Amino acid sequence: SAETFLQVWTLKEAWLKATGRGIAGNLQTLEVSPGFELKGDRPEPDWQACSYRLQDALVTLVFRHTGLLRPTVTLLASPPGDFRLCPSSVSGETAALVLQRPIHSQSGGCDE
């Protein structure tokens, strides 16, 4: 489905950004299995991924952290029409968690 494609694409794109690589020749460095089991080419055991639905957007984060962590995603209010600098304010919209998974190493070691 289009929604599944978008989830896989944003996971791969976030993985490449988090690991400092570009898309060309690197999309295979994150394997997304049915059920969204994730395997990456990095040996560190503490990679994680979270996806959130916020309005009409899918926000996907890939990061390293030991233990379970669910980052907070906050939508800020739009800037004024004249784009003057002003303090930011929270719009009040909350992000709905869509996916939270560890990213296991493809190296073949034991996954916990």
N, CA, C and O atoms as a GROMACS GRO file, in nm:
protein
  448
    1SER      N    1   0.084  -0.119   0.000
    1SER     CA    2   0.000   0.000   0.000
    1SER      C    3   0.087   0.125   0.000
    1SER      O    4   0.207   0.118   0.028
    2ALA      N    5   0.028   0.237  -0.032
    2ALA     CA    6   0.101   0.364  -0.032
    2ALA      C    7   0.151   0.398   0.108
    2ALA      O    8   0.261   0.451   0.123
    3GLU      N    9   0.072   0.369   0.210
    3GLU     CA   10   0.112   0.398   0.348
    3GLU      C   11   0.233   0.315   0.389
    3GLU      O   12   0.325   0.367   0.452
    4THR      N   13   0.235   0.187   0.354
    4THR     CA   14   0.349   0.100   0.385
    4THR      C   15   0.473   0.148   0.312
    4THR      O   16   0.581   0.153   0.372
    5PHE      N   17   0.460   0.183   0.184
    5PHE     CA   18   0.574   0.236   0.109
    5PHE      C   19   0.630   0.360   0.177
    5PHE      O   20   0.751   0.373   0.192
    6LEU      N   21   0.542   0.452   0.219
    6LEU     CA   22   0.586   0.575   0.285
    6LEU      C   23   0.659   0.544   0.415
    6LEU      O   24   0.761   0.607   0.444
    7GLN      N   25   0.609   0.449   0.493
    7GLN     CA   26   0.676   0.412   0.618
    7GLN      C   27   0.816   0.354   0.591
    7GLN      O   28   0.912   0.392   0.658
    8VAL      N   29   0.826   0.264   0.494
    8VAL     CA   30   0.956   0.205   0.462
    8VAL      C   31   1.052   0.312   0.409
    8VAL      O   32   1.167   0.318   0.451
    9TRP      N   33   1.004   0.396   0.319
    9TRP     CA   34   1.089   0.499   0.261
    9TRP      C   35   1.141   0.595   0.368
    9TRP      O   36   1.260   0.627   0.370
   10THR      N   37   1.053   0.641   0.459
   10THR     CA   38   1.098   0.736   0.561
   10THR      C   39   1.193   0.670   0.661
   10THR      O   40   1.283   0.736   0.713
   11LEU      N   41   1.174   0.540   0.689
   11LEU     CA   42   1.267   0.467   0.775
   11LEU      C   43   1.407   0.463   0.712
   11LEU      O   44   1.507   0.491   0.777
   12LYS      N   45   1.411   0.428   0.583
   12LYS     CA   46   1.539   0.419   0.514
   12LYS      C   47   1.605   0.557   0.503
   12LYS      O   48   1.726   0.569   0.523
   13GLU      N   49   1.528   0.659   0.473
   13GLU     CA   50   1.583   0.794   0.461
   13GLU      C   51   1.635   0.844   0.596
   13GLU      O   52   1.743   0.903   0.602
   14ALA      N   53   1.561   0.822   0.703
   14ALA     CA   54   1.605   0.863   0.836
   14ALA      C   55   1.731   0.786   0.879
   14ALA      O   56   1.820   0.843   0.941
   15TRP      N   57   1.738   0.657   0.844
   15TRP     CA   58   1.856   0.575   0.874
   15TRP      C   59   1.980   0.633   0.804
   15TRP      O   60   2.085   0.646   0.866
   16LEU      N   61   1.966   0.666   0.677
   16LEU     CA   62   2.080   0.719   0.602
   16LEU      C   63   2.124   0.854   0.657
   16LEU      O   64   2.244   0.881   0.664
   17LYS      N   65   2.031   0.938   0.696
   17LYS     CA   66   2.068   1.068   0.755
   17LYS      C   67   2.135   1.048   0.890
   17LYS      O   68   2.235   1.114   0.919
   18ALA      N   69   2.081   0.957   0.973
   18ALA     CA   70   2.139   0.934   1.105
   18ALA      C   71   2.279   0.874   1.097
   18ALA      O   72   2.362   0.898   1.185
   19THR      N   73   2.305   0.796   0.993
   19THR     CA   74   2.436   0.733   0.978
   19THR      C   75   2.529   0.813   0.886
   19THR      O   76   2.639   0.768   0.856
   20GLY      N   77   2.484   0.930   0.841
   20GLY     CA   78   2.570   1.020   0.766
   20GLY      C   79   2.596   0.982   0.622
   20GLY      O   80   2.702   1.013   0.567
   21ARG      N   81   2.500   0.914   0.559
   21ARG     CA   82   2.519   0.871   0.419
   21ARG      C   83   2.410   0.926   0.329
   21ARG      O   84   2.304   0.970   0.376
   22GLY      N   85   2.436   0.923   0.201
   22GLY     CA   86   2.338   0.964   0.102
   22GLY      C   87   2.259   0.844   0.051
   22GLY      O   88   2.292   0.730   0.082
   23ILE      N   89   2.157   0.871  -0.026
   23ILE     CA   90   2.068   0.766  -0.077
   23ILE      C   91   2.138   0.678  -0.181
   23ILE      O   92   2.118   0.557  -0.182
   24ALA      N   93   2.218   0.738  -0.267
   24ALA     CA   94   2.280   0.663  -0.379
   24ALA      C   95   2.362   0.544  -0.328
   24ALA      O   96   2.461   0.561  -0.258
   25GLY      N   97   2.318   0.426  -0.366
   25GLY     CA   98   2.391   0.304  -0.333
   25GLY      C   99   2.380   0.258  -0.188
   25GLY      O  100   2.449   0.164  -0.150
   26ASN      N  101   2.297   0.322  -0.106
   26ASN     CA  102   2.292   0.288   0.036
   26ASN      C  103   2.154   0.245   0.087
   26ASN      O  104   2.140   0.217   0.206
   27LEU      N  105   2.053   0.240   0.002
   27LEU     CA  106   1.920   0.203   0.049
   27LEU      C  107   1.914   0.063   0.109
   27LEU      O  108   1.831   0.035   0.196
   28GLN      N  109   2.003  -0.027   0.064
   28GLN     CA  110   2.004  -0.163   0.114
   28GLN      C  111   2.068  -0.176   0.252
   28GLN      O  112   2.069  -0.285   0.309
   29THR      N  113   2.121  -0.068   0.308
   29THR     CA  114   2.189  -0.076   0.438
   29THR      C  115   2.090  -0.087   0.554
   29THR      O  116   2.132  -0.113   0.667
   30LEU      N  117   1.960  -0.068   0.528
   30LEU     CA  118   1.856  -0.094   0.628
   30LEU      C  119   1.755  -0.189   0.567
   30LEU      O  120   1.692  -0.157   0.466
   31GLU      N  121   1.740  -0.305   0.628
   31GLU     CA  122   1.644  -0.405   0.582
   31GLU      C  123   1.516  -0.390   0.665
   31GLU      O  124   1.521  -0.389   0.788
   32VAL      N  125   1.404  -0.378   0.595
   32VAL     CA  126   1.274  -0.367   0.661
   32VAL      C  127   1.194  -0.491   0.624
   32VAL      O  128   1.147  -0.503   0.511
   33SER      N  129   1.178  -0.582   0.719
   33SER     CA  130   1.106  -0.708   0.696
   33SER      C  131   0.956  -0.688   0.717
   33SER      O  132   0.914  -0.588   0.775
   34PRO      N  133   0.875  -0.783   0.668
   34PRO     CA  134   0.732  -0.777   0.700
   34PRO      C  135   0.714  -0.768   0.851
   34PRO      O  136   0.787  -0.833   0.927
   35GLY      N  137   0.620  -0.688   0.895
   35GLY     CA  138   0.603  -0.664   1.037
   35GLY      C  139   0.696  -0.556   1.089
   35GLY      O  140   0.700  -0.528   1.209
   36PHE      N  141   0.771  -0.495   0.998
   36PHE     CA  142   0.863  -0.385   1.028
   36PHE      C  143   0.971  -0.424   1.129
   36PHE      O  144   1.003  -0.346   1.218
   37GLU      N  145   1.027  -0.543   1.114
   37GLU     CA  146   1.148  -0.577   1.188
   37GLU      C  147   1.263  -0.512   1.113
   37GLU      O  148   1.273  -0.526   0.991
   38LEU      N  149   1.350  -0.442   1.184
   38LEU     CA  150   1.454  -0.361   1.121
   38LEU      C  151   1.593  -0.418   1.147
   38LEU      O  152   1.627  -0.453   1.260
   39LYS      N  153   1.672  -0.425   1.040
   39LYS     CA  154   1.812  -0.468   1.051
   39LYS      C  155   1.898  -0.370   0.972
   39LYS      O  156   1.875  -0.346   0.853
   40GLY      N  157   1.998  -0.314   1.041
   40GLY     CA  158   2.087  -0.218   0.978
   40GLY      C  159   2.229  -0.270   0.972
   40GLY      O  160   2.262  -0.370   1.035
   41ASP      N  161   2.312  -0.201   0.895
   41ASP     CA  162   2.449  -0.245   0.874
   41ASP      C  163   2.548  -0.190   0.976
   41ASP      O  164   2.669  -0.204   0.958
   42ARG      N  165   2.500  -0.129   1.082
   42ARG     CA  166   2.587  -0.077   1.187
   42ARG      C  167   2.596  -0.178   1.301
   42ARG      O  168   2.495  -0.237   1.338
   43PRO      N  169   2.715  -0.198   1.358
   43PRO     CA  170   2.731  -0.300   1.461
   43PRO      C  171   2.681  -0.258   1.599
   43PRO      O  172   2.660  -0.344   1.685
   44GLU      N  173   2.661  -0.129   1.623
   44GLU     CA  174   2.619  -0.084   1.756
   44GLU      C  175   2.479  -0.136   1.788
   44GLU      O  176   2.392  -0.137   1.700
   45PRO      N  177   2.455  -0.179   1.912
   45PRO     CA  178   2.327  -0.242   1.948
   45PRO      C  179   2.217  -0.145   1.987
   45PRO      O  180   2.105  -0.189   2.015
   46ASP      N  181   2.242  -0.016   1.989
   46ASP     CA  182   2.147   0.077   2.049
   46ASP      C  183   2.075   0.169   1.950
   46ASP      O  184   2.031   0.278   1.988
   47TRP      N  185   2.061   0.127   1.824
   47TRP     CA  186   1.987   0.206   1.724
   47TRP      C  187   1.837   0.182   1.743
   47TRP      O  188   1.795   0.069   1.770
   48GLN      N  189   1.758   0.287   1.727
   48GLN     CA  190   1.613   0.278   1.740
   48GLN      C  191   1.546   0.362   1.631
   48GLN      O  192   1.607   0.453   1.573
   49ALA      N  193   1.421   0.329   1.604
   49ALA     CA  194   1.341   0.406   1.509
   49ALA      C  195   1.202   0.429   1.567
   49ALA      O  196   1.145   0.341   1.632
   50CYS      N  197   1.149   0.548   1.544
   50CYS     CA  198   1.012   0.583   1.583
   50CYS      C  199   0.949   0.658   1.466
   50CYS      O  200   1.013   0.742   1.403
   51SER      N  201   0.822   0.628   1.439
   51SER     CA  202   0.746   0.704   1.340
   51SER      C  203   0.619   0.757   1.406
   51SER      O  204   0.557   0.689   1.488
   52TYR      N  205   0.583   0.878   1.370
   52TYR     CA  206   0.465   0.944   1.425
   52TYR      C  207   0.380   0.999   1.311
   52TYR      O  208   0.432   1.039   1.207
   53ARG      N  209   0.251   1.000   1.331
   53ARG     CA  210   0.158   1.065   1.238
   53ARG      C  211   0.123   1.199   1.301
   53ARG      O  212   0.079   1.205   1.416
   54LEU      N  213   0.142   1.307   1.225
   54LEU     CA  214   0.113   1.442   1.272
   54LEU      C  215   0.048   1.517   1.158
   54LEU      O  216   0.114   1.549   1.059
   55GLN      N  217  -0.078   1.545   1.172
   55GLN     CA  218  -0.159   1.603   1.065
   55GLN      C  219  -0.148   1.513   0.943
   55GLN      O  220  -0.176   1.393   0.952
   56ASP      N  221  -0.106   1.567   0.829
   56ASP     CA  222  -0.094   1.488   0.706
   56ASP      C  223   0.050   1.441   0.682
   56ASP      O  224   0.084   1.404   0.570
   57ALA      N  225   0.133   1.443   0.785
   57ALA     CA  226   0.274   1.408   0.768
   57ALA      C  227   0.308   1.283   0.849
   57ALA      O  228   0.246   1.253   0.951
   58LEU      N  229   0.409   1.211   0.800
   58LEU     CA  230   0.467   1.100   0.874
   58LEU      C  231   0.607   1.146   0.914
   58LEU      O  232   0.690   1.174   0.828
   59VAL      N  233   0.633   1.153   1.044
   59VAL     CA  234   0.761   1.198   1.097
   59VAL      C  235   0.835   1.074   1.148
   59VAL      O  236   0.784   1.003   1.234
   60THR      N  237   0.954   1.048   1.093
   60THR     CA  238   1.031   0.930   1.132
   60THR      C  239   1.166   0.974   1.186
   60THR      O  240   1.236   1.056   1.126
   61LEU      N  241   1.202   0.918   1.301
   61LEU     CA  242   1.328   0.949   1.368
   61LEU      C  243   1.408   0.822   1.383
   61LEU      O  244   1.353   0.718   1.420
   62VAL      N  245   1.538   0.828   1.355
   62VAL     CA  246   1.631   0.718   1.381
   62VAL      C  247   1.740   0.777   1.469
   62VAL      O  248   1.795   0.883   1.439
   63PHE      N  249   1.772   0.708   1.578
   63PHE     CA  250   1.865   0.762   1.676
   63PHE      C  251   1.928   0.648   1.755
   63PHE      O  252   1.884   0.534   1.748
   64ARG      N  253   2.033   0.682   1.830
   64ARG     CA  254   2.098   0.585   1.918
   64ARG      C  255   2.067   0.620   2.062
   64ARG      O  256   2.082   0.735   2.104
   65HIS      N  257   2.023   0.520   2.138
   65HIS     CA  258   1.996   0.539   2.280
   65HIS      C  259   1.984   0.402   2.344
   65HIS      O  260   1.919   0.313   2.291
   66THR      N  261   2.048   0.385   2.460
   66THR     CA  262   2.038   0.260   2.533
   66THR      C  263   1.907   0.259   2.611
   66THR      O  264   1.873   0.358   2.676
   67GLY      N  265   1.834   0.150   2.604
   67GLY     CA  266   1.703   0.141   2.670
   67GLY      C  267   1.595   0.198   2.581
   67GLY      O  268   1.623   0.259   2.478
   68LEU      N  269   1.471   0.177   2.621
   68LEU     CA  270   1.359   0.227   2.542
   68LEU      C  271   1.344   0.377   2.561
   68LEU      O  272   1.347   0.427   2.674
   69LEU      N  273   1.328   0.447   2.453
   69LEU     CA  274   1.309   0.592   2.456
   69LEU      C  275   1.207   0.626   2.349
   69LEU      O  276   1.217   0.579   2.235
   70ARG      N  277   1.111   0.706   2.384
   70ARG     CA  278   1.014   0.756   2.287
   70ARG      C  279   1.026   0.907   2.284
   70ARG      O  280   0.974   0.974   2.373
   71PRO      N  281   1.095   0.963   2.183
   71PRO     CA  282   1.109   1.108   2.176
   71PRO      C  283   0.974   1.177   2.165
   71PRO      O  284   0.877   1.121   2.114
   72THR      N  285   0.969   1.298   2.214
   72THR     CA  286   0.849   1.380   2.205
   72THR      C  287   0.853   1.458   2.074
   72THR      O  288   0.955   1.520   2.042
   73VAL      N  289   0.746   1.456   2.000
   73VAL     CA  290   0.735   1.532   1.875
   73VAL      C  291   0.630   1.638   1.897
   73VAL      O  292   0.516   1.608   1.933
   74THR      N  293   0.669   1.763   1.876
   74THR     CA  294   0.580   1.877   1.901
   74THR      C  295   0.568   1.962   1.775
   74THR      O  296   0.668   1.998   1.714
   75LEU      N  297   0.447   1.992   1.738
   75LEU     CA  298   0.423   2.080   1.624
   75LEU      C  299   0.420   2.224   1.674
   75LEU      O  300   0.344   2.257   1.765
   76LEU      N  301   0.502   2.308   1.613
   76LEU     CA  302   0.504   2.449   1.649
   76LEU      C  303   0.405   2.525   1.562
   76LEU      O  304   0.375   2.485   1.449
   77ALA      N  305   0.354   2.634   1.616
   77ALA     CA  306   0.262   2.719   1.540
   77ALA      C  307   0.335   2.781   1.422
   77ALA      O  308   0.456   2.803   1.427
   78SER      N  309   0.262   2.809   1.317
   78SER     CA  310   0.320   2.873   1.197
   78SER      C  311   0.373   3.011   1.232
   78SER      O  312   0.319   3.078   1.320
   79PRO      N  313   0.479   3.056   1.163
   79PRO     CA  314   0.530   3.191   1.189
   79PRO      C  315   0.431   3.295   1.140
   79PRO      O  316   0.342   3.264   1.060
   80PRO      N  317   0.446   3.418   1.186
   80PRO     CA  318   0.357   3.525   1.138
   80PRO      C  319   0.372   3.543   0.986
   80PRO      O  320   0.476   3.510   0.929
   81GLY      N  321   0.270   3.596   0.924
   81GLY     CA  322   0.270   3.616   0.779
   81GLY      C  323   0.383   3.702   0.729
   81GLY      O  324   0.426   3.687   0.615
   82ASP      N  325   0.433   3.793   0.812
   82ASP     CA  326   0.542   3.880   0.768
   82ASP      C  327   0.680   3.822   0.802
   82ASP      O  328   0.782   3.886   0.779
   83PHE      N  329   0.682   3.701   0.857
   83PHE     CA  330   0.804   3.627   0.889
   83PHE      C  331   0.897   3.699   0.987
   83PHE      O  332   1.017   3.674   0.988
   84ARG      N  333   0.842   3.788   1.069
   84ARG     CA  334   0.926   3.854   1.169
   84ARG      C  335   0.965   3.752   1.277
   84ARG      O  336   0.894   3.654   1.300
   85LEU      N  337   1.076   3.776   1.340
   85LEU     CA  338   1.120   3.688   1.446
   85LEU      C  339   1.031   3.706   1.569
   85LEU      O  340   1.002   3.818   1.611
   86CYS      N  341   0.990   3.595   1.625
   86CYS     CA  342   0.908   3.599   1.745
   86CYS      C  343   0.926   3.467   1.818
   86CYS      O  344   0.970   3.369   1.758
   87PRO      N  345   0.894   3.462   1.946
   87PRO     CA  346   0.908   3.336   2.018
   87PRO      C  347   0.817   3.228   1.958
   87PRO      O  348   0.707   3.258   1.912
   88SER      N  349   0.864   3.105   1.959
   88SER     CA  350   0.781   2.997   1.907
   88SER      C  351   0.674   2.960   2.008
   88SER      O  352   0.689   2.982   2.128
   89SER      N  353   0.567   2.906   1.957
   89SER     CA  354   0.460   2.859   2.045
   89SER      C  355   0.413   2.723   1.994
   89SER      O  356   0.418   2.694   1.875
   90VAL      N  357   0.368   2.642   2.086
   90VAL     CA  358   0.323   2.508   2.053
   90VAL      C  359   0.181   2.516   1.998
   90VAL      O  360   0.098   2.588   2.053
   91SER      N  361   0.154   2.443   1.891
   91SER     CA  362   0.023   2.449   1.827
   91SER      C  363  -0.084   2.374   1.907
   91SER      O  364  -0.203   2.398   1.889
   92GLY      N  365  -0.040   2.283   1.994
   92GLY     CA  366  -0.136   2.204   2.070
   92GLY      C  367  -0.168   2.071   2.006
   92GLY      O  368  -0.234   1.987   2.067
   93GLU      N  369  -0.121   2.048   1.883
   93GLU     CA  370  -0.144   1.922   1.815
   93GLU      C  371  -0.049   1.816   1.868
   93GLU      O  372   0.069   1.844   1.892
   94THR      N  373  -0.098   1.696   1.887
   94THR     CA  374  -0.013   1.588   1.936
   94THR      C  375   0.013   1.488   1.825
   94THR      O  376  -0.069   1.467   1.736
   95ALA      N  377   0.131   1.428   1.832
   95ALA     CA  378   0.171   1.328   1.733
   95ALA      C  379   0.130   1.190   1.783
   95ALA      O  380   0.149   1.158   1.900
   96ALA      N  381   0.074   1.110   1.694
   96ALA     CA  382   0.034   0.973   1.728
   96ALA      C  383   0.146   0.877   1.689
   96ALA      O  384   0.190   0.876   1.574
   97LEU      N  385   0.191   0.797   1.784
   97LEU     CA  386   0.296   0.699   1.756
   97LEU      C  387   0.243   0.593   1.661
   97LEU      O  388   0.138   0.533   1.685
   98VAL      N  389   0.315   0.569   1.552
   98VAL     CA  390   0.279   0.469   1.452
   98VAL      C  391   0.366   0.345   1.467
   98VAL      O  392   0.320   0.232   1.451
   99LEU      N  393   0.495   0.368   1.499
   99LEU     CA  394   0.592   0.258   1.501
   99LEU      C  395   0.705   0.292   1.596
   99LEU      O  396   0.755   0.404   1.597
  100GLN      N  397   0.746   0.194   1.676
  100GLN     CA  398   0.866   0.208   1.759
  100GLN      C  399   0.936   0.073   1.756
  100GLN      O  400   0.879  -0.028   1.798
  101ARG      N  401   1.060   0.071   1.706
  101ARG     CA  402   1.132  -0.055   1.691
  101ARG      C  403   1.281  -0.034   1.717
  101ARG      O  404   1.335   0.073   1.690
  102PRO      N  405   1.346  -0.138   1.771
  102PRO     CA  406   1.493  -0.136   1.772
  102PRO      C  407   1.543  -0.170   1.632
  102PRO      O  408   1.473  -0.236   1.555
  103ILE      N  409   1.661  -0.125   1.599
  103ILE     CA  410   1.725  -0.162   1.474
  103ILE      C  411   1.838  -0.257   1.510
  103ILE      O  412   1.939  -0.216   1.568
  104HIS      N  413   1.822  -0.383   1.474
  104HIS     CA  414   1.922  -0.485   1.505
  104HIS      C  415   2.032  -0.482   1.401
  104HIS      O  416   2.013  -0.433   1.290
  105SER      N  417   2.148  -0.534   1.437
  105SER     CA  418   2.261  -0.539   1.346
  105SER      C  419   2.246  -0.655   1.248
  105SER      O  420   2.204  -0.764   1.288
  106GLN      N  421   2.278  -0.632   1.121
  106GLN     CA  422   2.277  -0.737   1.020
  106GLN      C  423   2.398  -0.828   1.032
  106GLN      O  424   2.409  -0.926   0.959
  107SER      N  425   2.488  -0.797   1.124
  107SER     CA  426   2.616  -0.867   1.132
  107SER      C  427   2.605  -1.015   1.166
  107SER      O  428   2.704  -1.088   1.156
  108GLY      N  429   2.486  -1.060   1.207
  108GLY     CA  430   2.468  -1.203   1.234
  108GLY      C  431   2.488  -1.241   1.378
  108GLY      O  432   2.474  -1.359   1.412
  109GLY      N  433   2.520  -1.146   1.467
  109GLY     CA  434   2.534  -1.176   1.608
  109GLY      C  435   2.400  -1.198   1.672
  109GLY      O  436   2.298  -1.194   1.603
  110CYS      N  437   2.396  -1.221   1.799
  110CYS     CA  438   2.271  -1.243   1.870
  110CYS      C  439   2.199  -1.110   1.884
  110CYS      O  440   2.257  -1.011   1.927
  111ASP      N  441   2.073  -1.108   1.847
  111ASP     CA  442   1.989  -0.991   1.867
  111ASP      C  443   1.913  -1.011   1.996
  111ASP      O  444   1.858  -1.118   2.020
  112GLU      N  445   1.909  -0.907   2.079
  112GLU     CA  446   1.837  -0.918   2.206
  112GLU      C  447   1.697  -0.869   2.191
  112GLU      O  448   1.620  -0.870   2.287
   0.00000   0.00000   0.00000
